Amino acid sequence: MVCGVLAVVLFGALAPAVAAAPRASEPVYDYTKAIRETVWVDIGRDGDGDGQSDRVAADIVRPSEPAAAGTKVPVIMDASPYYSCCGRGNESELKTYDSAGKPVKFPLFYDNYFVPRGYAAVLVDLAGTNRSAGCADVGGASDVGSARKVVDWLNGRATGYSAKTGGSAVSAGWSTGNVGMIGKSYDGTIANGVAATGVAGLKTIVPISAISSWYDYYRSDGATFGFDPAGLAQTVEANNSGQNCSAQNQDLATGATANGDYGPLWAARDYVAQARNVHASVLVSHGVNDLNVKTINFGQWWDALAANHVERKIWLAQTGHVDPFDYRRSDWVDLLHRWFDHYLLGVDNGVQNGPMASVERQPDQWADQSAYPAANAIATALRPQAGGKLGTAAASGTASFTDNPNVGEDTWVTNPGSAALTYSTGTLTSDLQVSGTSSLTVTATPSTSSARLSALLVDLGPATIRNFAGSGEGIKTGTTENCWGSSTTGDDACYRITSADPKKVNYTILSRGWADLANYASLSQERVLTPGTAYTMTFRLASTDHVVPKGHALALIIGGTDGSFIRGPARPGRVTLDLAKTSASVPLAGVLPAASTHPSLGGGAFVPSAGRADLH
């Protein structure tokens, strides 16, 4: 039991011969009396070249009662570049301040809910954004160092000040040093990056729709999506006129080469390569239809964490780029409460046990799994065969398509013509689960000196899914609110209620992948292709967990430039596949049919929007 005025019961009392269930932290502190302050933490860099070490603003709200008694509290941190430019959450909340510069509005519900329960909420402006000095570097040393140094300060290893320049030193004597980082998109990405440094004191992270490798946000196995990090840096720096970031932005523009090569800029922003340093537990959430932060980002991160034996759990929704607070609100808040209680307060509530994964099968219908990928999923070689069949038997012969960058994935599914090749398992006699990360190996002969490759895994059959291509990316936002914690004037805990936005479809694209054949030998250096020469390349398809129902079929579609997402080659041409040397490795649980009868798509095809270039 916790001593002093911290009236948060961590363990139930022992009844005769029976232990009562452990209890959660409770809202016993007065949120209206909470301490609100800003500390500027020195990050030891001079990103804006003004000759002074950059300080980042950490806005803090913490309960006053433990502070008065000298009792320390743990920290929930969200480090973001979006607190003044773009907003956080479904309602795009921004930070606000009073006339003296004291923080008033803390976006999202973390402060409202957790501060009364004995936590501090710390919202950090990344370098170069909002009230912080320095420059954003889009996932690099400045971004990650902004948050890591605040973790250090909370543990007495860095210096904080009472002002952006000058001021007096401020300590975090009120902090236990236990920190949990949380955030969606860019914010969750920074949590991944800080965890990959192995910083002491970071006990857990909750990355929501987060990037694990910035290369895989802007590029895909040599292919390019058509947007670059310098533009994002300028967006988040726009409301902070106190620095000159032209040099940093030029470094971003130069480092992100126009081709899809993996170079030093991307290597410095590859957290998967540093996952061996992760000691914090990880609670992942991602939409399997997220066309902004593509799902390969959670899949490769998850696999790397598994190799490092990190304690972890995962939620996979049918949404696009959406926070679970807006698709499964009550359950998510309950899970976060238990998660933070366990890893930051030490409550023995068993949240780390039980099912590892929770997956949305249909809108608002969830299934728990003991593991992700599914425990019985086996990497299976699926081979395209003559006659449009897809199976495990050896194939022979060739097949060709003509690259047409003006069409994209939905045309490929409904009316591919000569632009793509379709291969199908035929009608399934039982459910078939695709769970994990797939890849495609091709031996391809281009007719020109440049070529793109794209591939889709498709569930052919009718279904009701979340409308992830709609404006809400799978959710509808109502007009009524519910409240999650305590409120003050200027910082309420109430948010508009959301619901699923369903849509009937005749097929579902469950995984995508793209590549530049010029990177067949190396992602680090593309090569000019010789027309008429065969090249072998393996590239990844997006991570997922999807059940193809009995009566549907699983299809593999292979083409050139998927115009919905990637840029086409300089000289589009004809590409010929050697079917004997072309196969997809797909993690499957279930039995493939022996025969090949193909279900008809019918009308009402679902046309998603192109991949989004905004990270919020």
PDB file of N, CA, C and O in Angstrom, residues 579-608:
ATOM      1  N   LEU A 579       7.171 -17.389 -64.320  1.00  0.00           N
ATOM      2  CA  LEU A 579       6.286 -17.916 -63.283  1.00  0.00           C
ATOM      3  C   LEU A 579       6.954 -18.993 -62.439  1.00  0.00           C
ATOM      4  O   LEU A 579       6.606 -19.176 -61.271  1.00  0.00           O
ATOM      5  N   ALA A 580       7.902 -19.694 -62.989  1.00  0.00           N
ATOM      6  CA  ALA A 580       8.601 -20.732 -62.221  1.00  0.00           C
ATOM      7  C   ALA A 580       9.450 -20.120 -61.111  1.00  0.00           C
ATOM      8  O   ALA A 580       9.797 -20.791 -60.136  1.00  0.00           O
ATOM      9  N   LYS A 581       9.796 -18.849 -61.278  1.00  0.00           N
ATOM     10  CA  LYS A 581      10.644 -18.171 -60.301  1.00  0.00           C
ATOM     11  C   LYS A 581       9.929 -16.985 -59.646  1.00  0.00           C
ATOM     12  O   LYS A 581      10.567 -16.044 -59.196  1.00  0.00           O
ATOM     13  N   THR A 582       8.606 -17.059 -59.599  1.00  0.00           N
ATOM     14  CA  THR A 582       7.800 -16.010 -58.980  1.00  0.00           C
ATOM     15  C   THR A 582       6.862 -16.633 -57.961  1.00  0.00           C
ATOM     16  O   THR A 582       6.156 -17.598 -58.275  1.00  0.00           O
ATOM     17  N   SER A 583       6.887 -16.123 -56.732  1.00  0.00           N
ATOM     18  CA  SER A 583       5.994 -16.656 -55.696  1.00  0.00           C
ATOM     19  C   SER A 583       5.828 -15.628 -54.588  1.00  0.00           C
ATOM     20  O   SER A 583       6.692 -14.781 -54.360  1.00  0.00           O
ATOM     21  N   ALA A 584       4.704 -15.741 -53.895  1.00  0.00           N
ATOM     22  CA  ALA A 584       4.443 -14.906 -52.715  1.00  0.00           C
ATOM     23  C   ALA A 584       4.579 -15.767 -51.474  1.00  0.00           C
ATOM     24  O   ALA A 584       4.103 -16.912 -51.442  1.00  0.00           O
ATOM     25  N   SER A 585       5.240 -15.216 -50.441  1.00  0.00           N
ATOM     26  CA  SER A 585       5.288 -15.888 -49.144  1.00  0.00           C
ATOM     27  C   SER A 585       4.229 -15.227 -48.278  1.00  0.00           C
ATOM     28  O   SER A 585       4.352 -14.043 -47.923  1.00  0.00           O
ATOM     29  N   VAL A 586       3.186 -15.976 -47.950  1.00  0.00           N
ATOM     30  CA  VAL A 586       2.033 -15.423 -47.234  1.00  0.00           C
ATOM     31  C   VAL A 586       1.811 -16.231 -45.958  1.00  0.00           C
ATOM     32  O   VAL A 586       1.700 -17.467 -46.017  1.00  0.00           O
ATOM     33  N   PRO A 587       1.750 -15.577 -44.783  1.00  0.00           N
ATOM     34  CA  PRO A 587       1.489 -16.304 -43.536  1.00  0.00           C
ATOM     35  C   PRO A 587       0.015 -16.691 -43.442  1.00  0.00           C
ATOM     36  O   PRO A 587      -0.857 -15.829 -43.266  1.00  0.00           O
ATOM     37  N   LEU A 588      -0.262 -17.986 -43.590  1.00  0.00           N
ATOM     38  CA  LEU A 588      -1.634 -18.478 -43.681  1.00  0.00           C
ATOM     39  C   LEU A 588      -1.977 -19.435 -42.551  1.00  0.00           C
ATOM     40  O   LEU A 588      -1.147 -20.254 -42.146  1.00  0.00           O
ATOM     41  N   ALA A 589      -3.208 -19.322 -42.070  1.00  0.00           N
ATOM     42  CA  ALA A 589      -3.787 -20.309 -41.165  1.00  0.00           C
ATOM     43  C   ALA A 589      -5.066 -20.799 -41.825  1.00  0.00           C
ATOM     44  O   ALA A 589      -6.016 -20.033 -42.004  1.00  0.00           O
ATOM     45  N   GLY A 590      -5.073 -22.060 -42.226  1.00  0.00           N
ATOM     46  CA  GLY A 590      -6.225 -22.610 -42.937  1.00  0.00           C
ATOM     47  C   GLY A 590      -5.768 -23.463 -44.087  1.00  0.00           C
ATOM     48  O   GLY A 590      -4.576 -23.690 -44.298  1.00  0.00           O
ATOM     49  N   VAL A 591      -6.759 -23.944 -44.867  1.00  0.00           N
ATOM     50  CA  VAL A 591      -6.480 -24.891 -45.950  1.00  0.00           C
ATOM     51  C   VAL A 591      -6.867 -24.263 -47.279  1.00  0.00           C
ATOM     52  O   VAL A 591      -7.968 -23.731 -47.431  1.00  0.00           O
ATOM     53  N   LEU A 592      -5.964 -24.345 -48.246  1.00  0.00           N
ATOM     54  CA  LEU A 592      -6.266 -23.860 -49.588  1.00  0.00           C
ATOM     55  C   LEU A 592      -7.104 -24.893 -50.342  1.00  0.00           C
ATOM     56  O   LEU A 592      -6.947 -26.102 -50.140  1.00  0.00           O
ATOM     57  N   PRO A 593      -8.019 -24.430 -51.235  1.00  0.00           N
ATOM     58  CA  PRO A 593      -8.830 -25.388 -51.996  1.00  0.00           C
ATOM     59  C   PRO A 593      -8.002 -26.074 -53.086  1.00  0.00           C
ATOM     60  O   PRO A 593      -7.020 -25.526 -53.573  1.00  0.00           O
ATOM     61  N   ALA A 594      -8.445 -27.255 -53.479  1.00  0.00           N
ATOM     62  CA  ALA A 594      -7.749 -27.987 -54.534  1.00  0.00           C
ATOM     63  C   ALA A 594      -8.196 -27.505 -55.909  1.00  0.00           C
ATOM     64  O   ALA A 594      -7.442 -27.493 -56.861  1.00  0.00           O
ATOM     65  N   ALA A 595      -9.473 -27.086 -56.003  1.00  0.00           N
ATOM     66  CA  ALA A 595     -10.014 -26.648 -57.291  1.00  0.00           C
ATOM     67  C   ALA A 595      -9.923 -25.132 -57.410  1.00  0.00           C
ATOM     68  O   ALA A 595      -9.533 -24.437 -56.478  1.00  0.00           O
ATOM     69  N   SER A 596     -10.297 -24.590 -58.552  1.00  0.00           N
ATOM     70  CA  SER A 596     -10.201 -23.152 -58.767  1.00  0.00           C
ATOM     71  C   SER A 596     -11.470 -22.635 -59.415  1.00  0.00           C
ATOM     72  O   SER A 596     -11.618 -22.601 -60.616  1.00  0.00           O
ATOM     73  N   THR A 597     -12.487 -22.324 -58.568  1.00  0.00           N
ATOM     74  CA  THR A 597     -13.695 -21.670 -59.066  1.00  0.00           C
ATOM     75  C   THR A 597     -13.706 -20.261 -58.525  1.00  0.00           C
ATOM     76  O   THR A 597     -13.549 -20.071 -57.337  1.00  0.00           O
ATOM     77  N   HIS A 598     -13.858 -19.291 -59.389  1.00  0.00           N
ATOM     78  CA  HIS A 598     -13.650 -17.902 -58.988  1.00  0.00           C
ATOM     79  C   HIS A 598     -14.980 -17.196 -58.742  1.00  0.00           C
ATOM     80  O   HIS A 598     -15.831 -17.163 -59.622  1.00  0.00           O
ATOM     81  N   PRO A 599     -15.182 -16.621 -57.573  1.00  0.00           N
ATOM     82  CA  PRO A 599     -16.408 -15.872 -57.327  1.00  0.00           C
ATOM     83  C   PRO A 599     -16.446 -14.605 -58.168  1.00  0.00           C
ATOM     84  O   PRO A 599     -15.412 -14.039 -58.500  1.00  0.00           O
ATOM     85  N   SER A 600     -17.657 -14.209 -58.541  1.00  0.00           N
ATOM     86  CA  SER A 600     -17.815 -12.984 -59.325  1.00  0.00           C
ATOM     87  C   SER A 600     -17.844 -11.774 -58.404  1.00  0.00           C
ATOM     88  O   SER A 600     -18.439 -11.811 -57.320  1.00  0.00           O
ATOM     89  N   LEU A 601     -17.200 -10.685 -58.837  1.00  0.00           N
ATOM     90  CA  LEU A 601     -17.199  -9.464 -58.033  1.00  0.00           C
ATOM     91  C   LEU A 601     -18.531  -8.749 -58.076  1.00  0.00           C
ATOM     92  O   LEU A 601     -18.944  -8.122 -57.121  1.00  0.00           O
ATOM     93  N   GLY A 602     -19.213  -8.795 -59.185  1.00  0.00           N
ATOM     94  CA  GLY A 602     -20.451  -8.041 -59.315  1.00  0.00           C
ATOM     95  C   GLY A 602     -20.171  -6.556 -59.324  1.00  0.00           C
ATOM     96  O   GLY A 602     -19.086  -6.087 -59.607  1.00  0.00           O
ATOM     97  N   GLY A 603     -21.199  -5.754 -59.017  1.00  0.00           N
ATOM     98  CA  GLY A 603     -21.063  -4.292 -59.029  1.00  0.00           C
ATOM     99  C   GLY A 603     -20.699  -3.753 -57.675  1.00  0.00           C
ATOM    100  O   GLY A 603     -20.480  -4.477 -56.715  1.00  0.00           O
ATOM    101  N   GLY A 604     -20.691  -2.445 -57.577  1.00  0.00           N
ATOM    102  CA  GLY A 604     -20.471  -1.770 -56.292  1.00  0.00           C
ATOM    103  C   GLY A 604     -19.059  -1.849 -55.782  1.00  0.00           C
ATOM    104  O   GLY A 604     -18.842  -1.978 -54.589  1.00  0.00           O
ATOM    105  N   ALA A 605     -18.083  -1.797 -56.671  1.00  0.00           N
ATOM    106  CA  ALA A 605     -16.694  -1.869 -56.228  1.00  0.00           C
ATOM    107  C   ALA A 605     -16.355  -0.709 -55.308  1.00  0.00           C
ATOM    108  O   ALA A 605     -16.870   0.390 -55.460  1.00  0.00           O
ATOM    109  N   PHE A 606     -15.492  -0.981 -54.360  1.00  0.00           N
ATOM    110  CA  PHE A 606     -15.074   0.017 -53.369  1.00  0.00           C
ATOM    111  C   PHE A 606     -13.802   0.689 -53.833  1.00  0.00           C
ATOM    112  O   PHE A 606     -12.813   0.030 -54.093  1.00  0.00           O
ATOM    113  N   VAL A 607     -13.825   2.002 -53.993  1.00  0.00           N
ATOM    114  CA  VAL A 607     -12.664   2.733 -54.500  1.00  0.00           C
ATOM    115  C   VAL A 607     -12.083   3.598 -53.395  1.00  0.00           C
ATOM    116  O   VAL A 607     -12.646   4.631 -53.056  1.00  0.00           O
ATOM    117  N   PRO A 608     -10.962   3.189 -52.790  1.00  0.00           N
ATOM    118  CA  PRO A 608     -10.359   4.008 -51.739  1.00  0.00           C
ATOM    119  C   PRO A 608      -9.623   5.200 -52.313  1.00  0.00           C
ATOM    120  O   PRO A 608      -9.291   5.230 -53.494  1.00  0.00           O
TER     121      PRO A 608
END
